[in-house]
CSV table of C-alpha atoms and ligand atoms in Angstrom, one decimal:
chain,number,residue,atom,x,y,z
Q,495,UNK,CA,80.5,76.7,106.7
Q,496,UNK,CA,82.8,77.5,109.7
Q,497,UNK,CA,86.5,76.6,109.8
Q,498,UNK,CA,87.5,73.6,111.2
Q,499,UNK,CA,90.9,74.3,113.2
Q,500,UNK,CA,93.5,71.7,114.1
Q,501,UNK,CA,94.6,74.2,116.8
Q,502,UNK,CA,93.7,73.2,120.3
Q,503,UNK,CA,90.4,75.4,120.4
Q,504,UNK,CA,91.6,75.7,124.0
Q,505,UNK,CA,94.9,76.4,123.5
Q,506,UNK,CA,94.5,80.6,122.8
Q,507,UNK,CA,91.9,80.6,126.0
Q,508,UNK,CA,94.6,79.1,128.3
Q,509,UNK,CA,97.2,81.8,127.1
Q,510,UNK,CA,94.3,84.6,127.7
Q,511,UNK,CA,94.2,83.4,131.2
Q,512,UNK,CA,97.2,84.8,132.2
Q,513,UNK,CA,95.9,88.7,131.9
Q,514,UNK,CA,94.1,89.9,134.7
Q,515,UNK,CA,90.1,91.8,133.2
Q,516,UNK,CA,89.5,94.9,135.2
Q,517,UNK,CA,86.8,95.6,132.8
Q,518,UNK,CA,85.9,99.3,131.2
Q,519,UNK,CA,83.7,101.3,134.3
Q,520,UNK,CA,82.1,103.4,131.4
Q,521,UNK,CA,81.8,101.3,128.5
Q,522,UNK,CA,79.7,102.5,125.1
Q,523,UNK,CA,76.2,101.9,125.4
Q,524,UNK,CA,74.9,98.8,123.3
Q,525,UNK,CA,73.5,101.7,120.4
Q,526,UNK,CA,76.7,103.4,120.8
Q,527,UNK,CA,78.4,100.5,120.0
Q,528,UNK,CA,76.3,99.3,117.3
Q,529,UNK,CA,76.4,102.5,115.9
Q,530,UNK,CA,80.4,103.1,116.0
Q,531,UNK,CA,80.9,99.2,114.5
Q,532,UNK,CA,77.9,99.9,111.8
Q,533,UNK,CA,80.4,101.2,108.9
Q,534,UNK,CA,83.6,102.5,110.7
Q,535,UNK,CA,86.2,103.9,108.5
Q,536,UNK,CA,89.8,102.1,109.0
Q,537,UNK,CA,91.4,102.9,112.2
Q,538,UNK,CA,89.1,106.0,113.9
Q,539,UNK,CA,86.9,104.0,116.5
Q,540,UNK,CA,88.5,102.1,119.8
Q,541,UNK,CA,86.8,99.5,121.6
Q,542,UNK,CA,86.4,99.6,125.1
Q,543,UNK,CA,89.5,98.0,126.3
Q,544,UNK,CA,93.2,97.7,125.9
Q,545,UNK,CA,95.6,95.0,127.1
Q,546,UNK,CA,99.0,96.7,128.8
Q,547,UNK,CA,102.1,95.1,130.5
Q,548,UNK,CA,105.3,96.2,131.1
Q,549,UNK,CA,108.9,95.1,131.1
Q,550,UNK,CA,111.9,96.0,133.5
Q,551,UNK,CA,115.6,95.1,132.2
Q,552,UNK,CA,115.7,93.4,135.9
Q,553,UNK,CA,112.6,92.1,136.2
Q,554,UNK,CA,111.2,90.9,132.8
Q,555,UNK,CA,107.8,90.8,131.3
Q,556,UNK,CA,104.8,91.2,134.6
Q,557,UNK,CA,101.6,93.4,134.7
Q,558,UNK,CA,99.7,91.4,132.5
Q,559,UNK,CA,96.6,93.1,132.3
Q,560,UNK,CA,93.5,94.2,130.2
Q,561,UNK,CA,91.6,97.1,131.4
Q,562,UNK,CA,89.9,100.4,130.3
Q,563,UNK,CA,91.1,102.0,126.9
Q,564,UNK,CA,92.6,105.6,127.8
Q,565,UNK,CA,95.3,107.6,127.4
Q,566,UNK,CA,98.8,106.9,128.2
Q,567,UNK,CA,100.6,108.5,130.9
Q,568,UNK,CA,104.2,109.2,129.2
Q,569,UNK,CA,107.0,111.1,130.8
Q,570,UNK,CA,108.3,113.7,128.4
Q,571,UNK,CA,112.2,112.2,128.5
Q,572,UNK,CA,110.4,108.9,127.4
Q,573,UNK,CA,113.2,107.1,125.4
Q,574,UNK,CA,110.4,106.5,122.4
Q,575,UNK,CA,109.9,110.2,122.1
Q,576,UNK,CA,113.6,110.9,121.2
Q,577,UNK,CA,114.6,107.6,119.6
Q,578,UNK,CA,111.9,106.2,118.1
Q,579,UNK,CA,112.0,102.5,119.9
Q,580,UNK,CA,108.6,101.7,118.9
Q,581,UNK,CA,107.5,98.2,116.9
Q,582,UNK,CA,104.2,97.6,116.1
Q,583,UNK,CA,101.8,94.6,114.8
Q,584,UNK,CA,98.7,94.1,112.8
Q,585,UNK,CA,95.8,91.6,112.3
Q,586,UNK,CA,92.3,91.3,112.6
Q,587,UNK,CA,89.7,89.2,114.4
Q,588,UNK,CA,86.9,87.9,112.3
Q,589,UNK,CA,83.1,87.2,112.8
Q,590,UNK,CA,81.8,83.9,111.3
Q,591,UNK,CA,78.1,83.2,110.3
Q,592,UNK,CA,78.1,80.8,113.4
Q,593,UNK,CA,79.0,83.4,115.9
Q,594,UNK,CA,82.4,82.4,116.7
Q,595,UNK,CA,85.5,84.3,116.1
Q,596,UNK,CA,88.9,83.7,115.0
Q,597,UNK,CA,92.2,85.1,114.2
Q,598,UNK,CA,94.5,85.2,111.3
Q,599,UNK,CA,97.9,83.1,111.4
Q,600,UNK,CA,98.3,85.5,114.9
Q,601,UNK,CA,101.4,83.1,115.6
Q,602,UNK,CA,103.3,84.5,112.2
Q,603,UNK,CA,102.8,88.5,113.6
Q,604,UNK,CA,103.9,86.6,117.2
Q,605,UNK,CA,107.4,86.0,115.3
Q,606,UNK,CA,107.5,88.9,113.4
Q,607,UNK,CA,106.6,91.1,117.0
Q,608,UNK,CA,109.9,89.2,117.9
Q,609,UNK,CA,112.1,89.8,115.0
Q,610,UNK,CA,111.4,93.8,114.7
Q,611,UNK,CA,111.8,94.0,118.6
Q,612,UNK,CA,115.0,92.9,118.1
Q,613,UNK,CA,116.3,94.9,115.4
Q,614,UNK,CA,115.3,98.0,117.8
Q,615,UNK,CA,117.1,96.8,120.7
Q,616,UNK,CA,113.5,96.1,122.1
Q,617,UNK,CA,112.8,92.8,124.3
Q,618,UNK,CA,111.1,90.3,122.7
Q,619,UNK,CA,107.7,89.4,123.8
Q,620,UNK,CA,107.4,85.6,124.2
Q,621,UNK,CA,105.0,83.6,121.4
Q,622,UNK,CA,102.7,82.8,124.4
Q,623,UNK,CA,101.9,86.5,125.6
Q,624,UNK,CA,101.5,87.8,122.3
Q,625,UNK,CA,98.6,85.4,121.6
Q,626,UNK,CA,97.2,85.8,124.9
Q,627,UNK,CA,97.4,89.2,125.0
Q,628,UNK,CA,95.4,89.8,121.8
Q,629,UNK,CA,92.8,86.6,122.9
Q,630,UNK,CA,92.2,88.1,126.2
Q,631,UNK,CA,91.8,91.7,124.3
Q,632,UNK,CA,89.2,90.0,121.5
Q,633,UNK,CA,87.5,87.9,124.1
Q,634,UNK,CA,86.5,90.8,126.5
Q,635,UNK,CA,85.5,93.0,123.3
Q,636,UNK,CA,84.1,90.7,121.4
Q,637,UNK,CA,80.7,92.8,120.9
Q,638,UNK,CA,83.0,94.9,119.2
Q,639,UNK,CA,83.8,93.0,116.5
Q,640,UNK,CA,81.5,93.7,113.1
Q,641,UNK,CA,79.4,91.4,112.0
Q,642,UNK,CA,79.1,93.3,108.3
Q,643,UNK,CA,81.4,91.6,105.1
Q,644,UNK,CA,84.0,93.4,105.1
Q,645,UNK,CA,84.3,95.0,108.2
Q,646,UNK,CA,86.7,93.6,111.1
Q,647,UNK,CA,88.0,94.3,114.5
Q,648,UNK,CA,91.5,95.6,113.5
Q,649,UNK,CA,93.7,95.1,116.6
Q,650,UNK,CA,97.2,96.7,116.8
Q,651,UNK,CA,100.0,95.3,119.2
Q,652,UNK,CA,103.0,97.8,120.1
Q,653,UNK,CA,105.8,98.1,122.7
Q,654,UNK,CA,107.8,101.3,123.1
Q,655,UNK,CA,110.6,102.5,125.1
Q,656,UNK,CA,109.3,104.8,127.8
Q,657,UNK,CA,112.3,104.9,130.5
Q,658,UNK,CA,113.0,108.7,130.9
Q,659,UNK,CA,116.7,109.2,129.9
Q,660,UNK,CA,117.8,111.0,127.0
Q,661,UNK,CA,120.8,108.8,126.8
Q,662,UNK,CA,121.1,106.8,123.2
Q,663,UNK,CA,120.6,102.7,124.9
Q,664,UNK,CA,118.7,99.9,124.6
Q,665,UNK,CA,115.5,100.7,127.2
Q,666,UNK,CA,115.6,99.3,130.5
Q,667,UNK,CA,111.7,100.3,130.5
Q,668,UNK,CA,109.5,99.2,127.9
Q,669,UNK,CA,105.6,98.6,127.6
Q,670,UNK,CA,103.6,96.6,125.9
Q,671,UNK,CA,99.6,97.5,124.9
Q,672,UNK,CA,97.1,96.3,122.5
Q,673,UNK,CA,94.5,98.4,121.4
Q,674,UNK,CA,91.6,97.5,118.8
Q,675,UNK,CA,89.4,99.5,116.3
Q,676,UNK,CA,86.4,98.1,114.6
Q,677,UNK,CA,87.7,99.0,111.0
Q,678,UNK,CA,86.2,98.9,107.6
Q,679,UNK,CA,88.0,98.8,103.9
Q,680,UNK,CA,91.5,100.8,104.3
Q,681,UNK,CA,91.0,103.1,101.6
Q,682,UNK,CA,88.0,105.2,101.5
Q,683,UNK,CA,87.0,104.1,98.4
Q,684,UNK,CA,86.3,100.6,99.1
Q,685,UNK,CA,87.7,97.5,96.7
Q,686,UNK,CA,88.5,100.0,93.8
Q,687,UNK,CA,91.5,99.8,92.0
Q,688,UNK,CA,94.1,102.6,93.8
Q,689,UNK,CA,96.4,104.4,91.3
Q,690,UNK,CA,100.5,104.8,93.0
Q,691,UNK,CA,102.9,107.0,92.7
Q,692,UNK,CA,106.5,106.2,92.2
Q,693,UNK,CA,108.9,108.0,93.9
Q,694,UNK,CA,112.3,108.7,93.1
Q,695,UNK,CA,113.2,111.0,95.4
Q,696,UNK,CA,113.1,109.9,98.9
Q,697,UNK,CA,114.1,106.3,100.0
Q,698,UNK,CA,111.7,104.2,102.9
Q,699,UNK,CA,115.0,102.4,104.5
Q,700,UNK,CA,118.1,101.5,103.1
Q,701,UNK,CA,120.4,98.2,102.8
Q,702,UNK,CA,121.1,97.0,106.8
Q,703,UNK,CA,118.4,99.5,108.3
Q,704,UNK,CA,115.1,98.3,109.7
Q,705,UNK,CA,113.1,97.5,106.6
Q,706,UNK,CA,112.3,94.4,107.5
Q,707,UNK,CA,111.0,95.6,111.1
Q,708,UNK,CA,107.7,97.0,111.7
Q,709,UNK,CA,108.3,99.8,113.5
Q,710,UNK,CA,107.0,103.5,113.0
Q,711,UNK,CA,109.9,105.1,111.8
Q,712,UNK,CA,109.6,102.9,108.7
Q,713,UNK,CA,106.3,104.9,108.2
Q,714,UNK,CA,107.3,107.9,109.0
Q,715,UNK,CA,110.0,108.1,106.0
Q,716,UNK,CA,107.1,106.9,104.0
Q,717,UNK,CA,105.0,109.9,104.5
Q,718,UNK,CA,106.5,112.6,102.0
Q,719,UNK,CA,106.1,110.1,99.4
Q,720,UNK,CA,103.0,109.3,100.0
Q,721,UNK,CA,102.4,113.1,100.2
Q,722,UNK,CA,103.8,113.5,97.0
Q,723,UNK,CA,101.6,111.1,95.7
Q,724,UNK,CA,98.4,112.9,96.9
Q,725,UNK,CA,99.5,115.9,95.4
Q,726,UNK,CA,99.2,113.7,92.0
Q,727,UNK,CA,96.0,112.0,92.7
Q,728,UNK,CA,97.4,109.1,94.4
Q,729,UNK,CA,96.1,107.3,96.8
Q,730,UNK,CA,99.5,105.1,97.4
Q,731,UNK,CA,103.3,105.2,97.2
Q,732,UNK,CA,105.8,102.8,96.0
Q,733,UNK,CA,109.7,102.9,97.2
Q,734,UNK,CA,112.3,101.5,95.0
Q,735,UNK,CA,115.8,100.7,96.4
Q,736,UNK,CA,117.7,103.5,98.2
Q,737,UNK,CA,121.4,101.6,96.9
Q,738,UNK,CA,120.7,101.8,93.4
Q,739,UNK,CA,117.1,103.3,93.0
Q,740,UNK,CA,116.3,100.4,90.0
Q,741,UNK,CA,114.4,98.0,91.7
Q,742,UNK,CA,110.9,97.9,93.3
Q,743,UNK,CA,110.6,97.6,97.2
Q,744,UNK,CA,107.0,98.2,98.8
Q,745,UNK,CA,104.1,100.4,98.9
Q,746,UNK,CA,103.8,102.6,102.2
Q,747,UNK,CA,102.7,100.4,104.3
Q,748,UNK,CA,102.0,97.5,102.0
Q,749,UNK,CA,103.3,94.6,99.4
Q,750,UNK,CA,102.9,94.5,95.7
Q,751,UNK,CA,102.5,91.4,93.3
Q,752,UNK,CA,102.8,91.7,89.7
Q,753,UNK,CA,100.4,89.0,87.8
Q,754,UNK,CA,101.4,87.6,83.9
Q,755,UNK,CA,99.9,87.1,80.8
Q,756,UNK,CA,101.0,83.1,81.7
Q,757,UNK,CA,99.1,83.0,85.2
Q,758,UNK,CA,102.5,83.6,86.7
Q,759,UNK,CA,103.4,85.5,89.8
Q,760,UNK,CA,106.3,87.9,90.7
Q,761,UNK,CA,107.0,89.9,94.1
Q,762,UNK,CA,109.9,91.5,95.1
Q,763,UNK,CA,112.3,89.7,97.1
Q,764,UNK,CA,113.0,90.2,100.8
Q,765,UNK,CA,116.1,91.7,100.7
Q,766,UNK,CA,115.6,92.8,104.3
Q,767,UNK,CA,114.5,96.6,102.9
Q,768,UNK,CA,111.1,95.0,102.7
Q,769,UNK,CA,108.2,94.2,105.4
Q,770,UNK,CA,107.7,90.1,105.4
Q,771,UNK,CA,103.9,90.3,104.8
Q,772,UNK,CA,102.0,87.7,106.7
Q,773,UNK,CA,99.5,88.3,103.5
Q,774,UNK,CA,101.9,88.3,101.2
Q,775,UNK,CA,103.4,84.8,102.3
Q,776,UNK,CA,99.7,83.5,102.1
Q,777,UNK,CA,99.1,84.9,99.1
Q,778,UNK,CA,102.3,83.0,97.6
Q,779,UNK,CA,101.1,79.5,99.3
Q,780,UNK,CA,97.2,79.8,98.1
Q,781,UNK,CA,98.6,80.6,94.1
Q,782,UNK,CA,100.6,77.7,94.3
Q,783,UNK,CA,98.1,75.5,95.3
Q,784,UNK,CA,96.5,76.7,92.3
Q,785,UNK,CA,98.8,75.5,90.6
Q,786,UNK,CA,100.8,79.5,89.7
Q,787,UNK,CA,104.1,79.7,90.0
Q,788,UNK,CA,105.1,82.4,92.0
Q,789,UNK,CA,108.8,83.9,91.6
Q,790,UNK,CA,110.4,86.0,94.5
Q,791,UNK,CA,113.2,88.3,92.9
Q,792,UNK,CA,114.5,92.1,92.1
Q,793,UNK,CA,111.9,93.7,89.8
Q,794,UNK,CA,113.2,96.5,87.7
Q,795,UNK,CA,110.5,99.2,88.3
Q,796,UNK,CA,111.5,99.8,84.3
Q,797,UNK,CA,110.9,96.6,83.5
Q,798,UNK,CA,107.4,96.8,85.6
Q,799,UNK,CA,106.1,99.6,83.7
Q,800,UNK,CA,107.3,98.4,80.0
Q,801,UNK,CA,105.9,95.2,80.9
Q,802,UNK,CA,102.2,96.8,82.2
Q,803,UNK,CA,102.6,98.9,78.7
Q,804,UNK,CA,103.2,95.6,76.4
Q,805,UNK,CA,100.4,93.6,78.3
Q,806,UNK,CA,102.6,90.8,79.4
Q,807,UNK,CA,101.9,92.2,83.2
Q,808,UNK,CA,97.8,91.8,83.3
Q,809,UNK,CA,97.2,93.1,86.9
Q,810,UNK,CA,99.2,94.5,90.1
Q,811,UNK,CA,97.9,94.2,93.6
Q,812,UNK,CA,98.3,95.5,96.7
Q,813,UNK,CA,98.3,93.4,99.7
Q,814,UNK,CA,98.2,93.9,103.5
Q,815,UNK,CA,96.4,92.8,106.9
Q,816,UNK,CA,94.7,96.4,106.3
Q,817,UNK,CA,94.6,96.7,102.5
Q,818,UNK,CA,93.3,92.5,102.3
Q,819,UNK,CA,94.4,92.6,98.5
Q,820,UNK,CA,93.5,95.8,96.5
Q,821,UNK,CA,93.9,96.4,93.2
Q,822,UNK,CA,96.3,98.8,91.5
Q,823,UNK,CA,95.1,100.3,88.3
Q,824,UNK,CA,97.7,102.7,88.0
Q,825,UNK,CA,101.3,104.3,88.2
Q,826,UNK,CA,102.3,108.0,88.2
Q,827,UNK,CA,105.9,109.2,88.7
Q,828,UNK,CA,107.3,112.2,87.3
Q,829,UNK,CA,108.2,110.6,83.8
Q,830,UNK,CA,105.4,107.9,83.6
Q,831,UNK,CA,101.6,107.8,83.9
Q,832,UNK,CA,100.7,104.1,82.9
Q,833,UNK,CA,97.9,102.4,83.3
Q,834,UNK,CA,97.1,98.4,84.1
Q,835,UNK,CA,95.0,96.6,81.6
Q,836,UNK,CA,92.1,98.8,81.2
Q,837,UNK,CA,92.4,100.4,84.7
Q,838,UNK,CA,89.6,97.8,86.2
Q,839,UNK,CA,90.2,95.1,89.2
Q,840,UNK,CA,91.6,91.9,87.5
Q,841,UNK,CA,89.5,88.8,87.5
Q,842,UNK,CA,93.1,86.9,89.5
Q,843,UNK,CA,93.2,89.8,92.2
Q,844,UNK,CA,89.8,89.7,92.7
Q,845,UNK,CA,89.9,85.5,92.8
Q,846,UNK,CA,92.6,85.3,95.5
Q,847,UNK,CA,91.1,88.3,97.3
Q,848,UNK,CA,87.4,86.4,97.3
Q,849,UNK,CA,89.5,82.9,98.6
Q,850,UNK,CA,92.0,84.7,101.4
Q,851,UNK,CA,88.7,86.5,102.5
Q,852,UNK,CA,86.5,83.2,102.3
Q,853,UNK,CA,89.3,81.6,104.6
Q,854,UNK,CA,89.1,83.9,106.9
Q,855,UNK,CA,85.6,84.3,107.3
Q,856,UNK,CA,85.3,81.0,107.5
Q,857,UNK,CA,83.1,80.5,104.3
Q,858,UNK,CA,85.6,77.8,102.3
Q,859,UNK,CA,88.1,75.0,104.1
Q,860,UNK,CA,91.2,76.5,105.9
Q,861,UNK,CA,93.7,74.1,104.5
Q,862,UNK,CA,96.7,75.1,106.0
Q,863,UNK,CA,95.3,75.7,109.4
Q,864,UNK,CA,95.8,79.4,109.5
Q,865,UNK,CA,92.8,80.2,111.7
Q,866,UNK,CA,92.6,80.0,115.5
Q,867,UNK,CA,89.3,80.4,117.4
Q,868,UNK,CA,89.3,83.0,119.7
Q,869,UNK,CA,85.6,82.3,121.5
W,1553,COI,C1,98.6,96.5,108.2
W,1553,COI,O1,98.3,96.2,107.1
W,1553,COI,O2,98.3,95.9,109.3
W,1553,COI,C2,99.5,97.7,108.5
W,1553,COI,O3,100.1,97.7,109.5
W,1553,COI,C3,99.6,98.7,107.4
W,1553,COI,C4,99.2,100.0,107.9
W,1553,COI,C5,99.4,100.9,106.7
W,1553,COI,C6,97.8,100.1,108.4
């Protein structure tokens, strides 16, 4: 089957409209591009095109364009280079069986674009360029998108500072691109449960910093961690608190759910230390409508791992536009090794994970209207 969307099918076309196609001179060959969307890896193969616009403190948002991908042309005082104004976005455009494609609640990573923006003293980019700007992006490249389970055109908005002055201000210069990589499963190792490591040591953000934003500097701090966590055999990190250094936060660059012997759900709260997860607040709405109830609160990394030892914690996931949901089979830290259930995917991970995926390819009914049809 193919979705059925209540969203004007129009309506993301219109917005695309506004950017101007200078299309690629040199694009991939048709085997070259069959062969780079074939099995990418996540995140190492760019399509032929990027979108780019600008913004002026005087002038607002204008340039609104999609043309050849390249590099960027950056002057070294560039204000993102120092300071780290940068925000970022994620999601994915997906191939149905019919030949159309679609897009993934794109108006929830709109608001969130807005929200992190503004925590960085960034301008917002209005609800209306942000979907057209990734339409007009999918639309031109849409031979790019995979046509293999599993395998998606990842696209990745951003906006940075790049006014040259080495003063500490909210830019007057900013630009805006989107770039998009035919991506496969984030971790190498496909949908295999990934073992974390929990650190102690270093902290992702703390209480009133930009947790809550996604912008690089968040990932940045996550790096040692997660380097940490190689160094154990892990192929992910997981922050707790920096005020207290009790409670469970995030993974680097995704959210965690805890599932119960009782069919119940837990998360950790958004305390504003955590990344709002468009997957994570669909995950919450499709368990409910199954009838789980799912409980937002402070999770006691302690209590996480007694409760994974007694068996009243059955599974742990990680979710994430990237990740999808993948299953966590273990935790190492430097006082704990413990491992979920018998290490294996859960049957309830791998049940949402089959019915967010069906929605988004289009293969069961949508029914809260998350997809919009790009072409
Ligand atoms: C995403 O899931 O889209 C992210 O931005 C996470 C990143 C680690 C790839």
């Amino acid at each position: 089957m193919t979705s059925q969307s209540h969203h004007d099918p129009d309506a993301l076309n219109r917005l695309a409209a506004a950017f101007t196609v200078s299309p690629n001179a040199h694009p991939a060959s048709d085997e070259q591009r069959e062969a780079m969307i074939d099995k990418p890896a996540f995140g190492q193969v760019f399509s032929d095109s990027m979108v780019r616009m600008s913004w002026r403190k005087d002038q607002g948002w204008s340039g609104r364009s999609v043309e050849a991908y390249g590099p960027l042309s950056l002057d070294p005082a560039a204000a993102v280079l120092h300071y780290a104004q940068e925000v970022f976005e994620g999601l994915k455009a997906y191939h149905h069986d019919d030949g159309s494609i679609w897009l993934f609640r794109p108006d929830a990573n709109a608001e969130r674009f807005q929200n992190s923006a503004k925590r960085l003293s960034l301008p917002e980019l209005g609800t209306e360029d942000f979907l057209g700007s990734v339409a007009a992006l999918v639309r031109q490249d849409a031979a790019w998108v995979p046509r293999r389970r599993e395998y998606t055109l990842y696209l990745r908005p951003f906006m940075y500072a790049s006014e040259p002055y080495l003063g500490v201000r909210a830019p007057q210069q900013v630009d805006y691109c989107v770039i998009a990589s035919p991506s496969g499963p984030y971790f190498p190792g496909g949908v295999k449960p990934v073992s974390i490591w929990v650190e102690n040591r270093w902290f992702r953000t703390g209480p009133g910093g930009t947790g809550f934003a996604k912008c690089g500097g968040n990932y940045a701090a996550s790096m040692v961690g997660e380097g940490r966590g190689a160094q154990h055999g892990c192929e992910q990190v997981c922050f707790v608190d920096a005020a207290t250094g009790t409670y469970l936060e995030e993974l680097g660059g995704m959210n965690i759910f805890t599932v119960h012997r009782d069919g119940h759900l837990e998360t950790p709260s958004l305390t504003g230390t955590i990344l709002p997860g468009v997957t994570r607040r669909s995950i919450i709405e499709l368990a409910q409508d199954e009838g789980h109830e799912v409980s937002e609160r402070m999770i006691k990394m302690d209590d996480l791992l007694a409760d994974i030892r007694s068996g009243e914690v059955t599974e742990v996931f990680a979710c994430g536009t990237a990740a999808i949901i993948t299953p966590i089979g273990r935790f190492k830290s430097d006082e704990a090794d413990v491992t979920v259930a018998d290490g294996e995917s859960g049957s309830f991970t791998m049940h949402l994970r089959d019915k967010l995926l069906g929605i988004q390819l289009g293969e069961v009914d949508d029914p809260h209207d998350w997809m919009w049809k790009v072409c």
